[in-house]
PDB file of C-alpha atoms in Angstrom:
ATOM      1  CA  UNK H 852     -10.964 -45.777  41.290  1.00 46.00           C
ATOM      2  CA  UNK H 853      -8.535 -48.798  41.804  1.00 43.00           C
ATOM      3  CA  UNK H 854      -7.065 -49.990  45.427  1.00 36.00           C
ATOM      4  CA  UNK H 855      -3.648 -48.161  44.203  1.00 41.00           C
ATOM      5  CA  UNK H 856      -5.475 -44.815  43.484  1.00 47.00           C
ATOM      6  CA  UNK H 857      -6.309 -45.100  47.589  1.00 52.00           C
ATOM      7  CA  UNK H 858      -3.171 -45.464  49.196  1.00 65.00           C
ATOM      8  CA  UNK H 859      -2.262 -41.714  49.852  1.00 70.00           C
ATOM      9  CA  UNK H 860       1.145 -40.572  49.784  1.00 75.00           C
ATOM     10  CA  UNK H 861       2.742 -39.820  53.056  1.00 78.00           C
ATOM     11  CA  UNK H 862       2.681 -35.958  52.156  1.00 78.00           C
ATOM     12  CA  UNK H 863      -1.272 -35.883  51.629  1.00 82.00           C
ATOM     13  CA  UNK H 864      -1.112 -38.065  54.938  1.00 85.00           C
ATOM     14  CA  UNK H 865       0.478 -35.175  56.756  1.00 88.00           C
ATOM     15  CA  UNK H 866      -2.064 -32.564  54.649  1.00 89.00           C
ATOM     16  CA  UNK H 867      -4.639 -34.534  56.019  1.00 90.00           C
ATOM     17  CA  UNK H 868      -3.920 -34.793  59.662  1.00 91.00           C
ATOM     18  CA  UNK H 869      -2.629 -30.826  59.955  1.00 92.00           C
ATOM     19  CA  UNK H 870      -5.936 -30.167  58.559  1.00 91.00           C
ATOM     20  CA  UNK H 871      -8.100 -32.646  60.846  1.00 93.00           C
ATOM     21  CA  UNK H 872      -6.023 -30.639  63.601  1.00 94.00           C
ATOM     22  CA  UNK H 873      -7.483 -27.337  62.129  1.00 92.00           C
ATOM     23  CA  UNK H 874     -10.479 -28.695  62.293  1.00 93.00           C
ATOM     24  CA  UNK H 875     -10.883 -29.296  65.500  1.00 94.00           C
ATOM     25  CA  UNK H 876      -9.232 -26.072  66.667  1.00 94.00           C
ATOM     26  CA  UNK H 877     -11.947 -24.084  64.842  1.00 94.00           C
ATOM     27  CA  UNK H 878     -14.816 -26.375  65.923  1.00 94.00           C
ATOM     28  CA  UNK H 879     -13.609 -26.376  69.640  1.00 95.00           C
ATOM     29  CA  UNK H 880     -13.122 -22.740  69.648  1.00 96.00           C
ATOM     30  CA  UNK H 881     -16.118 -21.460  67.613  1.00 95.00           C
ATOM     31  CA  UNK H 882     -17.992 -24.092  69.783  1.00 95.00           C
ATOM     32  CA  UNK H 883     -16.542 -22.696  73.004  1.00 96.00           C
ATOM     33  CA  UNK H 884     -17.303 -19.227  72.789  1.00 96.00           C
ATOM     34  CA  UNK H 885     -20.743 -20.055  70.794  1.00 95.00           C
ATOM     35  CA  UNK H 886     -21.751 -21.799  74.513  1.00 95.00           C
ATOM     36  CA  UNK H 887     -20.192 -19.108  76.232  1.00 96.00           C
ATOM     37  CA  UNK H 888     -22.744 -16.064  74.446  1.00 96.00           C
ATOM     38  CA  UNK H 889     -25.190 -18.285  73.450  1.00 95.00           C
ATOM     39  CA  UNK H 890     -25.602 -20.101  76.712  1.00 94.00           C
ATOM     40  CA  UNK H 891     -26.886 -16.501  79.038  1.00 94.00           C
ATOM     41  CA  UNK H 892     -28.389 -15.342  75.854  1.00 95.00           C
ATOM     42  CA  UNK H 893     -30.967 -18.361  75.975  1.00 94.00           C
ATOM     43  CA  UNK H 894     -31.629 -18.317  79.294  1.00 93.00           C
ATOM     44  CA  UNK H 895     -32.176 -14.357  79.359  1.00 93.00           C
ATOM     45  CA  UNK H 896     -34.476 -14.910  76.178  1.00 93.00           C
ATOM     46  CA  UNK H 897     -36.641 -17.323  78.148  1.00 91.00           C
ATOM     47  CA  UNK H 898     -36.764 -15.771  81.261  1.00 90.00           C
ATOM     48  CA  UNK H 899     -37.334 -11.984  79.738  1.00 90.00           C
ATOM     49  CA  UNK H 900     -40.740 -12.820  78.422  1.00 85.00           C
ATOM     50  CA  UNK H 901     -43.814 -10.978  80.387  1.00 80.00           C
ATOM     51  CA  UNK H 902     -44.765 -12.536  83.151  1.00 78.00           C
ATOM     52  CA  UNK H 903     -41.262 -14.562  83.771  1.00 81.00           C
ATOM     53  CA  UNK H 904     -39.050 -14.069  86.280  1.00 83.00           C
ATOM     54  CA  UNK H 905     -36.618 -10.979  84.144  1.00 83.00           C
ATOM     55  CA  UNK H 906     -39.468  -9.666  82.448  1.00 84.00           C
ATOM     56  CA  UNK H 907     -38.321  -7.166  79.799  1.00 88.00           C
ATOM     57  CA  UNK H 908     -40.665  -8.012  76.576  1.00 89.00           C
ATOM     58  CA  UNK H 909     -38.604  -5.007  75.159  1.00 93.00           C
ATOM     59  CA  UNK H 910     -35.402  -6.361  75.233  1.00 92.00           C
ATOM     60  CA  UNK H 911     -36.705  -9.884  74.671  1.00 91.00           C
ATOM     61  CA  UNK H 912     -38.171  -8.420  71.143  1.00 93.00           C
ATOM     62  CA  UNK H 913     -34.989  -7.112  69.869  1.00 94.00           C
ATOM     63  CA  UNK H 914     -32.591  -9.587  70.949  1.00 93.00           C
ATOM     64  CA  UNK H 915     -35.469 -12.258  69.256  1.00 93.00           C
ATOM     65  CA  UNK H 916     -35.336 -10.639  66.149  1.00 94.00           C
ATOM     66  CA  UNK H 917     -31.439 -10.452  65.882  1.00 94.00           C
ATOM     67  CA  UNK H 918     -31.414 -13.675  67.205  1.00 94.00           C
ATOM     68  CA  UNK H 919     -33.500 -14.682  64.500  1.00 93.00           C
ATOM     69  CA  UNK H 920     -31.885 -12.338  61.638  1.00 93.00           C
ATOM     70  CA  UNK H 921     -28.231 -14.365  61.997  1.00 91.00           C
ATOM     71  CA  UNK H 922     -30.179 -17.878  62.225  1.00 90.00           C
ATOM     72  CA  UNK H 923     -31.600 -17.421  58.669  1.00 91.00           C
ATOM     73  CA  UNK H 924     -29.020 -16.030  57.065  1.00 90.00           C
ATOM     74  CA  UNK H 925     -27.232 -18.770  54.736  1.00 91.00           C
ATOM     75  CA  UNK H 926     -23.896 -19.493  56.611  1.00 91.00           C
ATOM     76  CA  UNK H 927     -21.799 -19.098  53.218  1.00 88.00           C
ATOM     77  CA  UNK H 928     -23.479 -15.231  52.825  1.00 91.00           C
ATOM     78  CA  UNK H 929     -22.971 -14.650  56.201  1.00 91.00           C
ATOM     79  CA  UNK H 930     -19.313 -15.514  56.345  1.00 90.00           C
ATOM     80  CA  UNK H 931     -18.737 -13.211  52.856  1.00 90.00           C
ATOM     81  CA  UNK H 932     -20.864 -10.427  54.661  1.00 91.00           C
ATOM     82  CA  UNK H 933     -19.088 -10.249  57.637  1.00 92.00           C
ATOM     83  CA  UNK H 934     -15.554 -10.035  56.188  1.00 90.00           C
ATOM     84  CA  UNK H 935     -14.605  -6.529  57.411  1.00 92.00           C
ATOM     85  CA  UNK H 936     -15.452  -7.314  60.916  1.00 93.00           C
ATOM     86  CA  UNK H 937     -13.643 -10.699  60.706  1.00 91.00           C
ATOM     87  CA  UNK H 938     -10.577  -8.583  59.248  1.00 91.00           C
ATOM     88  CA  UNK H 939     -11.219  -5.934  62.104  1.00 92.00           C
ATOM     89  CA  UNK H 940     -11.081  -8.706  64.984  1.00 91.00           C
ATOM     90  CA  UNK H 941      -8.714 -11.742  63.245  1.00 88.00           C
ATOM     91  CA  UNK H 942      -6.416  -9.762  61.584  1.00 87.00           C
ATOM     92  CA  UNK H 943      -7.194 -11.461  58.091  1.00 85.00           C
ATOM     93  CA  UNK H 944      -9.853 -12.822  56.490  1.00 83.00           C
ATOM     94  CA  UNK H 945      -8.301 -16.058  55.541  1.00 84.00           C
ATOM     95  CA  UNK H 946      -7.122 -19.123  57.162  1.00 86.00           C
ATOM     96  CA  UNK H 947      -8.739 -20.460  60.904  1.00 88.00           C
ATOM     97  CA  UNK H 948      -8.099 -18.302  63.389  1.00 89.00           C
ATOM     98  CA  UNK H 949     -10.377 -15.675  60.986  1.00 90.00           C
ATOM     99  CA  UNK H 950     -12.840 -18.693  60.238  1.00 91.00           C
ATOM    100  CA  UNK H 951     -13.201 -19.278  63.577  1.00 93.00           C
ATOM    101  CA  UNK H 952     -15.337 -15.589  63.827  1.00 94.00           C
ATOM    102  CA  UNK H 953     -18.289 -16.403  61.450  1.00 93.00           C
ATOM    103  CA  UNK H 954     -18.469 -19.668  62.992  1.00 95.00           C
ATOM    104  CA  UNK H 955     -18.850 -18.099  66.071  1.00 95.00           C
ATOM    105  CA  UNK H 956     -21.388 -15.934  64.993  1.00 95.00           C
ATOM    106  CA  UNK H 957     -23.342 -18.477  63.227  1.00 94.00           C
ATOM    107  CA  UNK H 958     -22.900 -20.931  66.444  1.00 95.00           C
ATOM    108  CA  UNK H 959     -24.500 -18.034  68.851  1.00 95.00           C
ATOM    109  CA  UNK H 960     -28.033 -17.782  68.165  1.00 95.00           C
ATOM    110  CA  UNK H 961     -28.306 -21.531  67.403  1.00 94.00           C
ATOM    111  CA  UNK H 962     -26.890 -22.137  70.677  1.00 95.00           C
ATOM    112  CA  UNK H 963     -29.200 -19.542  72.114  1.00 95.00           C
ATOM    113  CA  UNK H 964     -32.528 -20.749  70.525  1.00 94.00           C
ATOM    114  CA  UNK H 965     -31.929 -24.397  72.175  1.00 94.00           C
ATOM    115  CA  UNK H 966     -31.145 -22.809  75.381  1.00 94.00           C
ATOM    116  CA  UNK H 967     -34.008 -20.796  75.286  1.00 93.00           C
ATOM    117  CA  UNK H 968     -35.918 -23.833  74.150  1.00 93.00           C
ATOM    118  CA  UNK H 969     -34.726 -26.189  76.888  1.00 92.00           C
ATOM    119  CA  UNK H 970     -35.527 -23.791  79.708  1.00 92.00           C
ATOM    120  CA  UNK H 971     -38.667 -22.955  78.746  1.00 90.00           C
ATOM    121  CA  UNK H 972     -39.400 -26.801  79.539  1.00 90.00           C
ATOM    122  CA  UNK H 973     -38.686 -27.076  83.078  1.00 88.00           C
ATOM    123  CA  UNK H 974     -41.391 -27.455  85.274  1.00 86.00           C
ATOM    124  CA  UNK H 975     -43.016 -23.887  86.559  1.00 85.00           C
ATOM    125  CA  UNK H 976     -44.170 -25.860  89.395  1.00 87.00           C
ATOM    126  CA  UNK H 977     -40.578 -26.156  90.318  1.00 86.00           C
ATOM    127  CA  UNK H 978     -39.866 -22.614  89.499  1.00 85.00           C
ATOM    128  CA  UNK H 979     -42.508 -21.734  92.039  1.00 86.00           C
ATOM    129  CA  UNK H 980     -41.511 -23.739  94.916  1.00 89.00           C
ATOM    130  CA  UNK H 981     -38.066 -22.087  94.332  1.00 86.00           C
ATOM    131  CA  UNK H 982     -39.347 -18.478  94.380  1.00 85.00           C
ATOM    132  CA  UNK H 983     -41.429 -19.130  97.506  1.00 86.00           C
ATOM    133  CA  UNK H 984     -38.827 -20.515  99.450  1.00 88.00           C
ATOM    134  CA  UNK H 985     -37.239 -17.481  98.648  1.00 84.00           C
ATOM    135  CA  UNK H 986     -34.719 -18.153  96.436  1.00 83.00           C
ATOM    136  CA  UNK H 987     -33.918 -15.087  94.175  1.00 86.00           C
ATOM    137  CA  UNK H 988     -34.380 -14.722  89.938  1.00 84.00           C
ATOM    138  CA  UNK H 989     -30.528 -15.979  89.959  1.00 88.00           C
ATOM    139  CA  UNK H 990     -30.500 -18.487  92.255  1.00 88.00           C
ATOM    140  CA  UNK H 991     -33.940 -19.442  90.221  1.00 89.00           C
ATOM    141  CA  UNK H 992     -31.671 -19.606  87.467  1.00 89.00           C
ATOM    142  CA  UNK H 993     -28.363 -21.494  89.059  1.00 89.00           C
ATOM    143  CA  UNK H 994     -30.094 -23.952  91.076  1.00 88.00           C
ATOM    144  CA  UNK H 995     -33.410 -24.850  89.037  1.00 89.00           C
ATOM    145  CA  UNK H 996     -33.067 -23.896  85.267  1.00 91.00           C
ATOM    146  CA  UNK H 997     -30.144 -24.500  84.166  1.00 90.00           C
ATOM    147  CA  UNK H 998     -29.863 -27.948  86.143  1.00 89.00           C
ATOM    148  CA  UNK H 999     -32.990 -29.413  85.125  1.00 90.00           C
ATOM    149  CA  UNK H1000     -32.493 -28.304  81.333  1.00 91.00           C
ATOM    150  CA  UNK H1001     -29.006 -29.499  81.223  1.00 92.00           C
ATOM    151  CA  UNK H1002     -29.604 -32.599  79.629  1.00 91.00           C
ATOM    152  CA  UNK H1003     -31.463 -31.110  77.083  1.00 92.00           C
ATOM    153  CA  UNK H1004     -28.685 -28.513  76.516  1.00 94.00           C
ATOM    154  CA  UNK H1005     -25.786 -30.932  75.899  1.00 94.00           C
ATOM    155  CA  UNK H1006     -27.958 -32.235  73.439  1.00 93.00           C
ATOM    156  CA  UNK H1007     -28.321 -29.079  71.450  1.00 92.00           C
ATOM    157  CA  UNK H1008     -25.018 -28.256  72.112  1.00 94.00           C
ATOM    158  CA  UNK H1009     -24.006 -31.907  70.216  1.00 95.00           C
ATOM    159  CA  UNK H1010     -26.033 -30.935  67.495  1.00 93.00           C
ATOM    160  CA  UNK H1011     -24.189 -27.482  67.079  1.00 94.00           C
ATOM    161  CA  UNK H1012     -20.869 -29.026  67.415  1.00 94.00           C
ATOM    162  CA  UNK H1013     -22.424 -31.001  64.613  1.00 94.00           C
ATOM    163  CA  UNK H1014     -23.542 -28.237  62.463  1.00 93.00           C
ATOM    164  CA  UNK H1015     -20.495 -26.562  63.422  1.00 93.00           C
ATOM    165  CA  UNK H1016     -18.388 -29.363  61.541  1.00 92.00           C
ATOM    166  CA  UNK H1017     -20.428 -28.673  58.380  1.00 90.00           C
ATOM    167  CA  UNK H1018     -19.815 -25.480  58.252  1.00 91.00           C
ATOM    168  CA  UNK H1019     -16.418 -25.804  59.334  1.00 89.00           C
ATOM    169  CA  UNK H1020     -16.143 -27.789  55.905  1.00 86.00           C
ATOM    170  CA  UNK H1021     -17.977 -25.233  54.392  1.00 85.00           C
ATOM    171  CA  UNK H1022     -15.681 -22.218  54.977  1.00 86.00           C
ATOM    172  CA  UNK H1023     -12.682 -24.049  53.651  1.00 78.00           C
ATOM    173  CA  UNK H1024     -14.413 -22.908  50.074  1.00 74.00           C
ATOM    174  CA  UNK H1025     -13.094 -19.294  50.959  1.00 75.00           C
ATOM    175  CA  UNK H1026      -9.632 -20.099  52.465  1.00 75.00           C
ATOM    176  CA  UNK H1027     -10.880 -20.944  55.794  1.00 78.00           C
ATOM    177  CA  UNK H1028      -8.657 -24.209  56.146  1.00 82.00           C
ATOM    178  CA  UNK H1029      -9.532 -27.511  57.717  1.00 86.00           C
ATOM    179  CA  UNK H1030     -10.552 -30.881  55.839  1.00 89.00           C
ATOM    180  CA  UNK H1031     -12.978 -28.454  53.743  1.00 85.00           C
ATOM    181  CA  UNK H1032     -10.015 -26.757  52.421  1.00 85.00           C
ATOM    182  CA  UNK H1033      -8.051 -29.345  51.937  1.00 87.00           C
ATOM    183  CA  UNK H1034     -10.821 -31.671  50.099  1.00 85.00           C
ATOM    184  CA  UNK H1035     -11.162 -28.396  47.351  1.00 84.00           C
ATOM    185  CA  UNK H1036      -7.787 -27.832  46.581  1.00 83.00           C
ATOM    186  CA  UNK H1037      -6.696 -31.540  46.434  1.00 81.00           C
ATOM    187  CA  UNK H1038      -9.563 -33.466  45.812  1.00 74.00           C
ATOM    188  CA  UNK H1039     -11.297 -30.557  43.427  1.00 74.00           C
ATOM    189  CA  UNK H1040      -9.191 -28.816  41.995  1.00 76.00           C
ATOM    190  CA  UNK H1041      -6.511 -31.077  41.439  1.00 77.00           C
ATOM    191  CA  UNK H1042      -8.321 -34.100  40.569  1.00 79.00           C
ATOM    192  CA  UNK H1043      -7.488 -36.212  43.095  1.00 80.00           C
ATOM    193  CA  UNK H1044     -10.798 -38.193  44.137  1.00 83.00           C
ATOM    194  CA  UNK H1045      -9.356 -40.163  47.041  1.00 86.00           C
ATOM    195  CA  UNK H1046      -8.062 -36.944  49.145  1.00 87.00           C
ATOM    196  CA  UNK H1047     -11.654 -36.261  48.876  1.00 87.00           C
ATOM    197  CA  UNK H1048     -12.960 -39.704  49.739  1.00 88.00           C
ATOM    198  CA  UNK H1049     -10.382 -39.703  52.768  1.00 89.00           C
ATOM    199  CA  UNK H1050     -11.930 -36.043  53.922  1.00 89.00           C
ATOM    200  CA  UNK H1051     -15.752 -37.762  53.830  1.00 91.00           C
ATOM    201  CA  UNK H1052     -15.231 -39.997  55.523  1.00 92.00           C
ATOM    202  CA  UNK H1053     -13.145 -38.446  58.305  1.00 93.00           C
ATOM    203  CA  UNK H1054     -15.923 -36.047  58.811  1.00 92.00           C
ATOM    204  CA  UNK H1055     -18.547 -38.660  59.087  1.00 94.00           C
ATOM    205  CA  UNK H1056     -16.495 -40.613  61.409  1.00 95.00           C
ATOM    206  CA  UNK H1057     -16.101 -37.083  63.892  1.00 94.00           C
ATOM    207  CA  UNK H1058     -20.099 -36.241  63.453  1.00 94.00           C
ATOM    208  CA  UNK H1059     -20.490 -39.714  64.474  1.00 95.00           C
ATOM    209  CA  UNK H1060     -18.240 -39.263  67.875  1.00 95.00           C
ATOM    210  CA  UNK H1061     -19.284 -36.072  68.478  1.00 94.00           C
ATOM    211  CA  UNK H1062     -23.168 -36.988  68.362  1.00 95.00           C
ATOM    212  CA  UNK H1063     -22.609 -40.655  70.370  1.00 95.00           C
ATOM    213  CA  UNK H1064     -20.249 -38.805  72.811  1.00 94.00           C
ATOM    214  CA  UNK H1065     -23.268 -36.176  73.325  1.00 93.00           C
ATOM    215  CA  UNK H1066     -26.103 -38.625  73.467  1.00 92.00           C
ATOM    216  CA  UNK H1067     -24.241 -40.814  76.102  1.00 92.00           C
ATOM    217  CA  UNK H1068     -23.497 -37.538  78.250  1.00 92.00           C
ATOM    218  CA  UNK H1069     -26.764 -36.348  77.967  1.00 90.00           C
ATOM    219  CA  UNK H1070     -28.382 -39.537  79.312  1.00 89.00           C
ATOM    220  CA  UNK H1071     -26.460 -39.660  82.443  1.00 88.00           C
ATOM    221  CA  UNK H1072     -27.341 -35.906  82.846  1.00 85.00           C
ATOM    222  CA  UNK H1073     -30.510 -36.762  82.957  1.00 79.00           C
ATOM    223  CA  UNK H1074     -30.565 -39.799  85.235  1.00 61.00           C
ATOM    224  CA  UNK H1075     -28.486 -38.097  87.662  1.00 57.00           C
ATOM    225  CA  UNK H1076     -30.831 -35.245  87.539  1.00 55.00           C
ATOM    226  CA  UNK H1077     -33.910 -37.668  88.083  1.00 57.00           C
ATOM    227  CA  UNK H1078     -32.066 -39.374  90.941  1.00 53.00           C
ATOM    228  CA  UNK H1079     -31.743 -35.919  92.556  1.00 54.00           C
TER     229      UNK H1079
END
């Protein structure tokens, strides 16, 4: 590959940056309402074991094994599986507004599990002191939980933002759009190595903000959190 074969037309230029800007439209959405489901189905999934404070070991079963169910299924099956309801809620089945509904659902119970995950490390001693000052299961859960896991939350929320970029990639191979779909049909299918090169990179360079953005905010989370 010489230095000429790397100097992309102004055209691909624009490809590139309309589908950077896709990118981050399905990544910020699909991330948004991931947090938003995945954020009260955590907590409820740590807090509805027996014995905790919205004991339902029921409910905690079957949401755990759905939970579970859409975490191992392969994101490229899952997106092919679910294209009726995608059609049913997007519209279409192509392009990112309809990508942005698998990623959604993938983004969920990942979200979830490190919600679930982070709560279920705060201190019981400090659940306990709540409770017998007599602070009800919610107020338990708006003034102790959630605070004292948040650091640990934004950090598994950077690494589904992260995964979320993969797969954002990924679903370009069935029309979703973004860098992934633009790296296929230019730097695939037509040959054109650099296009590709230029998406690689670009996507390395957002994981890399995206995780030292999340890091940094997760570390004054936590010495705030200390300090209080």
């Amino acid at each position: 590959m010489s230095l000429e074969s790397l100097l992309l037309p102004a055209a691909i230029v624009d490809q590139i940056v309309a589908s950077l800007i896709d990118t981050l439209y399905m990544v910020g959405v699909a991330g948004a309402l991931g947090t938003a489901l995945g954020l009260p189905l955590g907590v409820f999934l740590a807090t509805s074991r027996g014995g905790e404070i919205f004991a339902a070991p029921v409910a905690n079963t079957v949401l755990g094994a759905v939970v579970n169910a859409t975490r191992s299924t392969p994101f490229i099956i899952l997106v092919v599986a679910i294209i009726p309801f995608t059609r049913l809620v997007a519209g279409t089945s192509i392009g990112t507004s309809a990508a942005i509904v698998p990623l959604t659902i993938a983004a969920t119970p990942f979200i979830a599990r490190i919600v679930e995950g982070a709560v279920r490390e705060v201190d019981p001693g400090l659940i306990e002191a709540a409770r017998a000052m007599g602070a009800t299961p919610l107020q338990v859960v708006r003034k102790v939980l959630v605070p004292e896991a948040m650091p640990a939350i934004v950090l598994g929320l950077t690494l589904s933002l992260v995964s979320l970029i993969g797969h954002s990639a990924m679903v370009g191979a069935v029309g979703g759009g973004g860098l992934g779909d633009l790296g296929i049909r230019y730097g695939y299918q037509r040959f054109m190595p650099e296009v590709m090169l230029a998406v690689v990179v670009i996507l390395i360079a957002l994981v890399q903000f995206v995780q030292s953005f999340g890091d940094t905010l997760a570390r004054r989370l936590d010495r705030r959190t200390r300090r209080e």
